[in-house]
Amino acid sequence: MEPLLLTKRERRKLASQYAELCLTCGTCAGGCPVTGVDGLDVRKVVRLAVLGLDQEVVDSKFPWVCTLCGRCEYACPMNIDLLKLLRSARSMRDRDKVPGVLHKGVEMCLKTGNNVGIPEEDFRYLLEDLAAELAEELPGFEVPIDRKGAKYLFTINSKEPFAEPEDMMFWWRILYAANESWTVASKNWEGVNWGLFTGDDAAMKEIVGRIVQNYKELECEYLVLPE
Amino acid sequence: MKFVSIHDLLKQYLEEGRIKVDKSIHHELTTYHDPCNYARKSERAFGHGYYEEPRWVVQQCCEHFVDMYPNRANNYCCGAGGGAWASPYVEERIFYGRVKAKQIKDTGAKLLIAPCHNCRDQIMKSLRKEYDFMDVEVKYLWELVADSLIIEPREEAEEEE
């Protein structure tokens, strides 16, 4: 009887060469708060991947209830790239089957420059309006939009202009107190890259590239992502 | 291309005296949540985990500090990382967070500092309610610093210089 060479299985895309090293000790699963959810855990996901049962992993919700926190990987005695495995399972999902709003957010960001689709004029108006409000307390305060040559370029979490705009003032107060040279870009200012979560490397690269472009065009010295 | 972490920036402002804070504003027992990305995953990806910098910043703004157990690289995730805050698996997210909730409650702290949007939202808007610790206030790290600031308003003329 011919030995079954798992590494030669055609369908096996999920398991890396490192997954072979798994001792099945269960340290990963033992320290994970979602062990058992959906009938799976990290150790079992590695077994499925090594056996070439990729589709079972991709179709399960486990890679999505896992928060990719990396505690399992940190503890793994064989140093297996568990996060890469779990995120690859997310990548292998058809885009229309990505749970919830995550992929819609990625598409929105590619289209409009931020995850929730705030138009540039609304964004500018909001920042100017809030800045004027803060200037009543802090004389001379302003939000420098597209300020060329500023030392720090700050990205913004779209959640704030969308739902909690006044929370942006925490940083603004600090930057005012420090008398700092900083700026915000009027376009592609989104600091939250959902391509990281959906396993979409191409989108992730495009979104990061736009931030880098802002950084270069505005001739800033440092990039700050307060996420 | 150069990057700066918010932890290094806040620490630098405080060390150089560019901002001044009053720690007597926050006298309650305070604890700190290590977000996966700034801590364990930063260590793995960039060779440096932000464990000590935020703790130092917190202690410039708070009189009484206590760590959760376990902490730093072994800290538990809030339960909403990796996009879980925006995912439809709400029940699983809350179930995940039970460990974090217990860690927080065990410290006895009344103020929790989280330097991550996601962690802050999960703990403040969800876990506090689900696991009954509404008496614990939750702030971003930069919110804590902003709330502790002693700001000397600039003169308009000075701004023009």
CSV table of C-alpha atoms in Angstrom, one decimal:
chain,number,residue,atom,x,y,z
A,1,MET,CA,0.0,0.0,0.0
A,2,GLU,CA,1.3,3.4,-1.0
A,3,PRO,CA,1.8,5.8,1.8
A,4,LEU,CA,-0.5,8.8,1.8
A,5,LEU,CA,1.6,11.9,1.4
A,6,LEU,CA,-0.4,14.7,2.9
A,7,THR,CA,2.0,17.3,1.6
A,8,LYS,CA,1.2,16.2,-1.9
A,9,ARG,CA,-2.5,16.7,-1.6
A,10,GLU,CA,-3.7,19.1,-4.2
A,11,ARG,CA,-6.3,20.8,-2.2
A,12,ARG,CA,-4.0,21.6,0.7
A,13,LYS,CA,-3.4,25.3,0.5
A,14,LEU,CA,-4.1,26.3,4.1
A,15,ALA,CA,-1.5,24.5,6.0
A,16,SER,CA,2.0,26.0,5.8
A,17,GLN,CA,5.2,23.9,6.1
A,18,TYR,CA,5.2,24.9,9.8
A,19,ALA,CA,1.8,23.3,10.5
A,20,GLU,CA,3.5,19.9,9.9
A,21,LEU,CA,5.4,20.6,13.1
A,22,CYS,CA,2.3,20.6,15.4
A,23,LEU,CA,2.7,18.4,18.4
A,24,THR,CA,-1.1,18.5,19.0
A,25,CYS,CA,-0.3,19.5,22.6
A,26,GLY,CA,-3.3,21.9,22.7
A,27,THR,CA,-1.5,24.8,24.4
A,28,CYS,CA,-3.1,27.0,21.7
A,29,ALA,CA,-6.6,25.9,22.3
A,30,GLY,CA,-6.2,25.7,26.1
A,31,GLY,CA,-5.6,29.4,26.4
A,32,CYS,CA,-8.2,30.6,23.9
A,33,PRO,CA,-11.5,32.1,25.0
A,34,VAL,CA,-13.4,30.8,22.0
A,35,THR,CA,-12.2,27.2,22.1
A,36,GLY,CA,-15.3,25.0,21.4
A,37,VAL,CA,-17.3,27.7,19.6
A,38,ASP,CA,-18.7,26.2,16.4
A,39,GLY,CA,-17.3,22.8,17.5
A,40,LEU,CA,-13.8,23.9,16.7
A,41,ASP,CA,-10.6,25.3,18.3
A,42,VAL,CA,-7.2,26.3,17.1
A,43,ARG,CA,-5.7,22.8,17.5
A,44,LYS,CA,-8.5,21.2,15.5
A,45,VAL,CA,-8.1,23.9,12.8
A,46,VAL,CA,-4.5,22.9,12.4
A,47,ARG,CA,-5.4,19.2,12.2
A,48,LEU,CA,-8.0,19.9,9.5
A,49,ALA,CA,-5.5,22.0,7.5
A,50,VAL,CA,-2.8,19.4,7.8
A,51,LEU,CA,-5.3,16.8,6.5
A,52,GLY,CA,-6.1,19.0,3.6
A,53,LEU,CA,-9.7,19.6,4.7
A,54,ASP,CA,-9.3,23.3,3.8
A,55,GLN,CA,-12.9,23.8,2.8
A,56,GLU,CA,-14.2,22.7,6.2
A,57,VAL,CA,-12.2,25.4,7.8
A,58,VAL,CA,-13.0,28.1,5.2
A,59,ASP,CA,-16.8,27.3,5.5
A,60,SER,CA,-16.8,27.3,9.3
A,61,LYS,CA,-17.3,30.5,11.3
A,62,PHE,CA,-14.4,29.8,13.6
A,63,PRO,CA,-11.8,31.9,11.7
A,64,TRP,CA,-14.2,34.8,12.1
A,65,VAL,CA,-15.1,34.4,15.8
A,66,CYS,CA,-11.3,34.1,16.4
A,67,THR,CA,-10.1,37.6,16.9
A,68,LEU,CA,-6.6,37.0,15.5
A,69,CYS,CA,-5.3,38.1,18.9
A,70,GLY,CA,-2.2,35.9,18.6
A,71,ARG,CA,-2.2,34.5,22.1
A,72,CYS,CA,-2.1,31.0,20.8
A,73,GLU,CA,0.8,31.8,18.4
A,74,TYR,CA,2.7,33.4,21.2
A,75,ALA,CA,2.4,30.3,23.4
A,76,CYS,CA,2.9,27.7,20.7
A,77,PRO,CA,6.0,25.7,21.6
A,78,MET,CA,6.7,24.9,17.9
A,79,ASN,CA,6.3,28.5,16.8
A,80,ILE,CA,3.6,27.6,14.2
A,81,ASP,CA,2.2,30.5,12.2
A,82,LEU,CA,-1.3,30.1,13.5
A,83,LEU,CA,-2.4,33.6,12.7
A,84,LYS,CA,-1.4,33.3,9.1
A,85,LEU,CA,-3.3,30.0,8.9
A,86,LEU,CA,-6.5,31.5,10.3
A,87,ARG,CA,-6.3,34.7,8.3
A,88,SER,CA,-5.7,32.7,5.1
A,89,ALA,CA,-8.9,30.9,5.8
A,90,ARG,CA,-10.6,34.3,5.8
A,91,SER,CA,-8.9,35.2,2.5
A,92,MET,CA,-10.2,32.0,0.9
A,93,ARG,CA,-13.9,32.9,1.6
A,94,ASP,CA,-15.7,34.2,-1.4
A,95,ARG,CA,-16.0,37.9,-1.0
A,96,ASP,CA,-19.8,37.9,-1.0
A,97,LYS,CA,-19.7,35.4,1.9
A,98,VAL,CA,-17.5,37.6,4.2
A,99,PRO,CA,-19.7,38.0,7.3
A,100,GLY,CA,-21.4,41.3,8.1
A,101,VAL,CA,-20.2,44.7,6.9
A,102,LEU,CA,-16.5,44.1,6.7
A,103,HIS,CA,-16.2,43.6,3.0
A,104,LYS,CA,-18.7,46.3,2.2
A,105,GLY,CA,-16.5,48.6,4.3
A,106,VAL,CA,-13.4,47.6,2.2
A,107,GLU,CA,-15.3,48.3,-1.0
A,108,MET,CA,-16.5,51.6,0.3
A,109,CYS,CA,-13.0,52.6,1.4
A,110,LEU,CA,-11.6,51.8,-2.1
A,111,LYS,CA,-14.4,53.8,-3.7
A,112,THR,CA,-14.7,56.8,-1.4
A,113,GLY,CA,-11.5,56.9,0.7
A,114,ASN,CA,-13.1,55.9,4.0
A,115,ASN,CA,-15.0,52.9,5.3
A,116,VAL,CA,-18.3,54.7,5.8
A,117,GLY,CA,-18.4,56.9,2.7
A,118,ILE,CA,-18.1,60.4,4.2
A,119,PRO,CA,-17.8,62.9,1.3
A,120,GLU,CA,-14.9,65.3,1.4
A,121,GLU,CA,-17.0,68.4,1.8
A,122,ASP,CA,-18.9,67.0,4.8
A,123,PHE,CA,-15.6,65.9,6.3
A,124,ARG,CA,-14.1,69.4,5.9
A,125,TYR,CA,-17.2,71.1,7.2
A,126,LEU,CA,-17.3,68.8,10.3
A,127,LEU,CA,-13.6,69.4,11.1
A,128,GLU,CA,-13.9,73.2,10.7
A,129,ASP,CA,-17.1,73.4,12.7
A,130,LEU,CA,-15.6,71.3,15.6
A,131,ALA,CA,-12.4,73.3,15.5
A,132,ALA,CA,-14.3,76.5,15.8
A,133,GLU,CA,-16.1,75.1,18.8
A,134,LEU,CA,-12.8,74.1,20.5
A,135,ALA,CA,-11.2,77.5,19.6
A,136,GLU,CA,-13.7,79.2,21.9
A,137,GLU,CA,-11.9,77.4,24.8
A,138,LEU,CA,-8.4,77.3,23.2
A,139,PRO,CA,-7.7,80.5,21.4
A,140,GLY,CA,-6.1,80.1,18.0
A,141,PHE,CA,-6.9,76.4,17.7
A,142,GLU,CA,-7.5,75.1,14.2
A,143,VAL,CA,-7.4,71.7,12.4
A,144,PRO,CA,-4.7,72.0,9.7
A,145,ILE,CA,-6.1,70.2,6.7
A,146,ASP,CA,-3.6,69.3,3.9
A,147,ARG,CA,-0.9,71.4,5.6
A,148,LYS,CA,2.2,70.9,3.5
A,149,GLY,CA,5.4,70.3,5.5
A,150,ALA,CA,3.7,69.5,8.8
A,151,LYS,CA,5.8,67.3,11.0
A,152,TYR,CA,3.0,64.7,11.7
A,153,LEU,CA,0.4,63.3,9.4
A,154,PHE,CA,-2.5,61.9,11.4
A,155,THR,CA,-5.0,59.4,10.0
A,156,ILE,CA,-8.5,59.2,11.5
A,157,ASN,CA,-10.7,56.4,12.5
A,158,SER,CA,-13.9,57.0,10.4
A,159,LYS,CA,-16.0,55.9,13.4
A,160,GLU,CA,-15.2,59.3,15.0
A,161,PRO,CA,-16.4,61.7,12.3
A,162,PHE,CA,-19.3,59.3,11.6
A,163,ALA,CA,-20.6,58.7,15.1
A,164,GLU,CA,-18.4,60.2,17.8
A,165,PRO,CA,-17.0,63.4,16.4
A,166,GLU,CA,-16.2,65.1,19.7
A,167,ASP,CA,-13.8,62.3,20.6
A,168,MET,CA,-11.4,63.7,18.0
A,169,MET,CA,-10.9,66.6,20.4
A,170,PHE,CA,-8.9,64.5,22.8
A,171,TRP,CA,-6.0,64.4,20.4
A,172,TRP,CA,-6.6,68.0,19.3
A,173,ARG,CA,-6.2,69.2,22.9
A,174,ILE,CA,-3.0,67.4,23.3
A,175,LEU,CA,-1.6,68.7,20.0
A,176,TYR,CA,-2.6,72.2,21.0
A,177,ALA,CA,-1.0,71.9,24.4
A,178,ALA,CA,2.2,70.6,22.8
A,179,ASN,CA,2.1,73.4,20.2
A,180,GLU,CA,2.7,70.6,17.6
A,181,SER,CA,3.0,70.9,13.8
A,182,TRP,CA,0.5,68.4,12.4
A,183,THR,CA,-2.1,67.8,9.7
A,184,VAL,CA,-5.0,65.7,8.4
A,185,ALA,CA,-5.4,64.8,4.8
A,186,SER,CA,-8.7,65.9,3.1
A,187,LYS,CA,-8.8,62.6,1.1
A,188,ASN,CA,-8.0,59.0,2.0
A,189,TRP,CA,-7.6,59.9,5.7
A,190,GLU,CA,-9.1,56.5,6.9
A,191,GLY,CA,-6.8,54.8,9.4
A,192,VAL,CA,-8.9,51.7,9.8
A,193,ASN,CA,-7.9,49.0,7.2
A,194,TRP,CA,-10.5,46.4,7.1
A,195,GLY,CA,-8.6,44.5,4.4
A,196,LEU,CA,-6.5,43.3,7.4
A,197,PHE,CA,-9.6,41.6,8.9
A,198,THR,CA,-11.1,40.2,5.7
A,199,GLY,CA,-7.8,38.7,4.5
A,200,ASP,CA,-7.8,41.0,1.4
A,201,ASP,CA,-4.2,41.8,0.8
A,202,ALA,CA,-4.7,43.6,-2.5
A,203,ALA,CA,-7.2,46.1,-0.9
A,204,MET,CA,-5.0,46.5,2.1
A,205,LYS,CA,-2.0,47.4,0.0
A,206,GLU,CA,-4.1,49.9,-2.1
A,207,ILE,CA,-5.4,51.6,1.1
A,208,VAL,CA,-2.0,51.8,2.7
A,209,GLY,CA,-0.5,53.1,-0.6
A,210,ARG,CA,-2.9,56.0,-0.6
A,211,ILE,CA,-1.9,57.0,2.9
A,212,VAL,CA,1.8,56.8,1.8
A,213,GLN,CA,0.9,59.0,-1.1
A,214,ASN,CA,-0.6,61.6,1.2
A,215,TYR,CA,2.5,61.4,3.4
A,216,LYS,CA,4.7,62.1,0.4
A,217,GLU,CA,2.6,64.7,-1.2
A,218,LEU,CA,2.2,66.6,2.0
A,219,GLU,CA,5.9,66.2,2.7
A,220,CYS,CA,5.4,65.2,6.3
A,221,GLU,CA,8.1,63.8,8.5
A,222,TYR,CA,6.2,61.2,10.5
A,223,LEU,CA,3.0,59.2,10.0
A,224,VAL,CA,0.8,58.6,13.1
A,225,LEU,CA,-2.0,56.1,13.0
A,226,PRO,CA,-3.9,56.6,16.3
A,227,GLU,CA,-5.8,53.3,16.0
B,1,MET,CA,9.3,56.8,5.6
B,2,LYS,CA,9.1,57.4,9.4
B,3,PHE,CA,6.3,56.3,11.7
B,4,VAL,CA,5.7,57.1,15.3
B,5,SER,CA,3.5,55.2,17.7
B,6,ILE,CA,1.1,57.2,19.8
B,7,HIS,CA,2.7,55.7,22.9
B,8,ASP,CA,6.1,57.1,22.0
B,9,LEU,CA,4.6,60.4,21.0
B,10,LEU,CA,2.6,60.8,24.3
B,11,LYS,CA,5.7,59.7,26.3
B,12,GLN,CA,7.9,62.1,24.5
B,13,TYR,CA,5.5,65.1,25.1
B,14,LEU,CA,5.5,64.3,28.8
B,15,GLU,CA,9.2,63.6,29.2
B,16,GLU,CA,10.1,66.8,27.3
B,17,GLY,CA,7.7,68.8,29.3
B,18,ARG,CA,5.8,69.9,26.2
B,19,ILE,CA,2.6,68.9,27.9
B,20,LYS,CA,1.8,69.1,31.6
B,21,VAL,CA,-0.7,66.9,33.4
B,22,ASP,CA,-2.3,66.9,36.8
B,23,LYS,CA,-2.6,63.4,38.2
B,24,SER,CA,-4.8,64.4,41.1
B,25,ILE,CA,-7.8,64.5,38.7
B,26,HIS,CA,-7.7,60.7,38.4
B,27,HIS,CA,-7.5,59.5,42.0
B,28,GLU,CA,-9.5,56.2,41.5
B,29,LEU,CA,-7.8,52.8,41.1
B,30,THR,CA,-6.8,52.5,37.5
B,31,THR,CA,-6.0,49.5,35.3
B,32,TYR,CA,-4.7,49.2,31.8
B,33,HIS,CA,-5.7,46.9,28.9
B,34,ASP,CA,-3.0,45.6,26.6
B,35,PRO,CA,-4.4,45.6,23.1
B,36,CYS,CA,-3.2,42.6,21.0
B,37,ASN,CA,-1.9,44.8,18.2
B,38,TYR,CA,0.1,47.2,20.3
B,39,ALA,CA,1.4,44.5,22.6
B,40,ARG,CA,1.9,40.9,21.6
B,41,LYS,CA,1.5,41.4,17.9
B,42,SER,CA,3.7,44.4,17.7
B,43,GLU,CA,6.4,42.4,19.5
B,44,ARG,CA,6.0,39.7,16.9
B,45,ALA,CA,5.8,41.9,13.8
B,46,PHE,CA,8.2,44.7,14.7
B,47,GLY,CA,10.4,43.3,17.5
B,48,HIS,CA,8.9,45.7,20.1
B,49,GLY,CA,5.8,45.3,22.2
B,50,TYR,CA,4.3,48.4,23.7
B,51,TYR,CA,4.0,47.2,27.3
B,52,GLU,CA,5.9,49.7,29.4
B,53,GLU,CA,5.3,53.0,27.6
B,54,PRO,CA,1.5,53.1,28.0
B,55,ARG,CA,1.8,52.0,31.7
B,56,TRP,CA,4.3,54.9,32.3
B,57,VAL,CA,1.9,57.4,30.6
B,58,VAL,CA,-1.1,56.1,32.6
B,59,GLN,CA,0.9,56.5,35.8
B,60,GLN,CA,1.8,60.1,35.0
B,61,CYS,CA,-2.0,60.8,34.9
B,62,CYS,CA,-3.3,58.5,37.7
B,63,GLU,CA,-2.3,58.2,41.3
B,64,HIS,CA,-3.2,54.5,41.8
B,65,PHE,CA,-2.5,51.8,39.3
B,66,VAL,CA,-3.0,48.1,39.3
B,67,ASP,CA,-2.3,45.5,36.6
B,68,MET,CA,-4.7,42.9,35.4
B,69,TYR,CA,-3.6,39.3,35.6
B,70,PRO,CA,-2.3,38.0,33.2
B,71,ASN,CA,-1.0,41.0,31.4
B,72,ARG,CA,1.5,42.2,28.7
B,73,ALA,CA,2.2,39.5,26.2
B,74,ASN,CA,-0.1,37.0,28.0
B,75,ASN,CA,-3.0,39.4,28.2
B,76,TYR,CA,-6.4,38.3,27.0
B,77,CYS,CA,-8.1,39.9,24.0
B,78,CYS,CA,-11.1,42.1,24.7
B,79,GLY,CA,-13.1,39.7,22.4
B,80,ALA,CA,-13.8,42.3,19.6
B,81,GLY,CA,-10.4,42.2,17.7
B,82,GLY,CA,-9.9,41.1,14.1
B,83,GLY,CA,-13.0,42.8,13.0
B,84,ALA,CA,-15.3,41.0,15.5
B,85,TRP,CA,-16.7,44.3,16.7
B,86,ALA,CA,-18.2,44.9,13.2
B,87,SER,CA,-19.1,41.2,12.6
B,88,PRO,CA,-22.6,39.7,13.0
B,89,TYR,CA,-21.4,37.1,15.6
B,90,VAL,CA,-22.5,39.2,18.5
B,91,GLU,CA,-23.2,36.3,20.9
B,92,GLU,CA,-19.8,34.8,20.3
B,93,ARG,CA,-18.1,38.2,20.8
B,94,ILE,CA,-19.8,38.6,24.2
B,95,PHE,CA,-19.0,35.1,25.2
B,96,TYR,CA,-15.3,35.7,24.2
B,97,GLY,CA,-15.3,38.8,26.4
B,98,ARG,CA,-16.2,37.0,29.6
B,99,VAL,CA,-12.5,36.4,30.3
B,100,LYS,CA,-11.7,40.0,29.9
B,101,ALA,CA,-14.6,41.1,32.0
B,102,LYS,CA,-13.5,38.8,34.9
B,103,GLN,CA,-9.9,40.1,34.6
B,104,ILE,CA,-11.1,43.7,34.9
B,105,LYS,CA,-13.5,43.0,37.8
B,106,ASP,CA,-10.8,41.1,39.7
B,107,THR,CA,-8.6,44.2,39.8
B,108,GLY,CA,-11.2,46.3,41.7
B,109,ALA,CA,-10.2,49.2,39.5
B,110,LYS,CA,-12.8,51.9,38.7
B,111,LEU,CA,-11.1,53.3,35.7
B,112,LEU,CA,-9.8,51.3,32.7
B,113,ILE,CA,-7.5,52.7,30.0
B,114,ALA,CA,-7.5,51.2,26.5
B,115,PRO,CA,-5.4,52.6,23.7
B,116,CYS,CA,-7.4,50.9,21.0
B,117,HIS,CA,-10.7,52.0,19.5
B,118,ASN,CA,-11.9,48.5,19.2
B,119,CYS,CA,-11.0,47.3,22.7
B,120,ARG,CA,-12.5,50.5,24.2
B,121,ASP,CA,-15.8,50.0,22.4
B,122,GLN,CA,-16.1,46.4,23.3
B,123,ILE,CA,-15.3,47.0,27.0
B,124,MET,CA,-17.2,50.3,27.4
B,125,LYS,CA,-20.3,49.7,25.2
B,126,SER,CA,-20.8,45.9,25.5
B,127,LEU,CA,-18.9,44.1,28.3
B,128,ARG,CA,-19.7,46.6,31.1
B,129,LYS,CA,-23.4,46.0,30.5
B,130,GLU,CA,-23.3,42.3,29.8
B,131,TYR,CA,-21.1,41.5,32.8
B,132,ASP,CA,-22.4,44.1,35.2
B,133,PHE,CA,-19.5,46.5,35.8
B,134,MET,CA,-21.1,49.8,34.7
B,135,ASP,CA,-19.3,51.4,37.7
B,136,VAL,CA,-16.0,51.1,35.8
B,137,GLU,CA,-15.2,54.1,33.6
B,138,VAL,CA,-13.4,53.4,30.3
B,139,LYS,CA,-11.1,55.9,28.5
B,140,TYR,CA,-8.8,55.9,25.6
B,141,LEU,CA,-5.2,56.5,26.6
B,142,TRP,CA,-5.2,59.9,24.8
B,143,GLU,CA,-8.5,60.7,26.4
B,144,LEU,CA,-6.9,60.2,29.8
B,145,VAL,CA,-4.0,62.4,28.8
B,146,ALA,CA,-6.3,65.1,27.4
B,147,ASP,CA,-8.5,65.0,30.5
B,148,SER,CA,-5.4,65.4,32.7
B,149,LEU,CA,-3.9,68.3,30.8
B,150,ILE,CA,-3.0,71.6,32.3
B,151,ILE,CA,-3.5,73.8,29.2
B,152,GLU,CA,-2.2,77.3,29.1
B,153,PRO,CA,-4.3,78.9,26.3
B,154,ARG,CA,-2.0,80.6,23.7
B,155,GLU,CA,-2.4,84.2,22.9
B,156,GLU,CA,-3.7,84.8,19.3
B,157,ALA,CA,-0.6,86.9,18.6
B,158,GLU,CA,1.7,84.2,19.6
B,159,GLU,CA,0.0,81.9,17.0
B,160,GLU,CA,1.0,84.3,14.2
B,161,GLU,CA,4.7,84.1,14.9
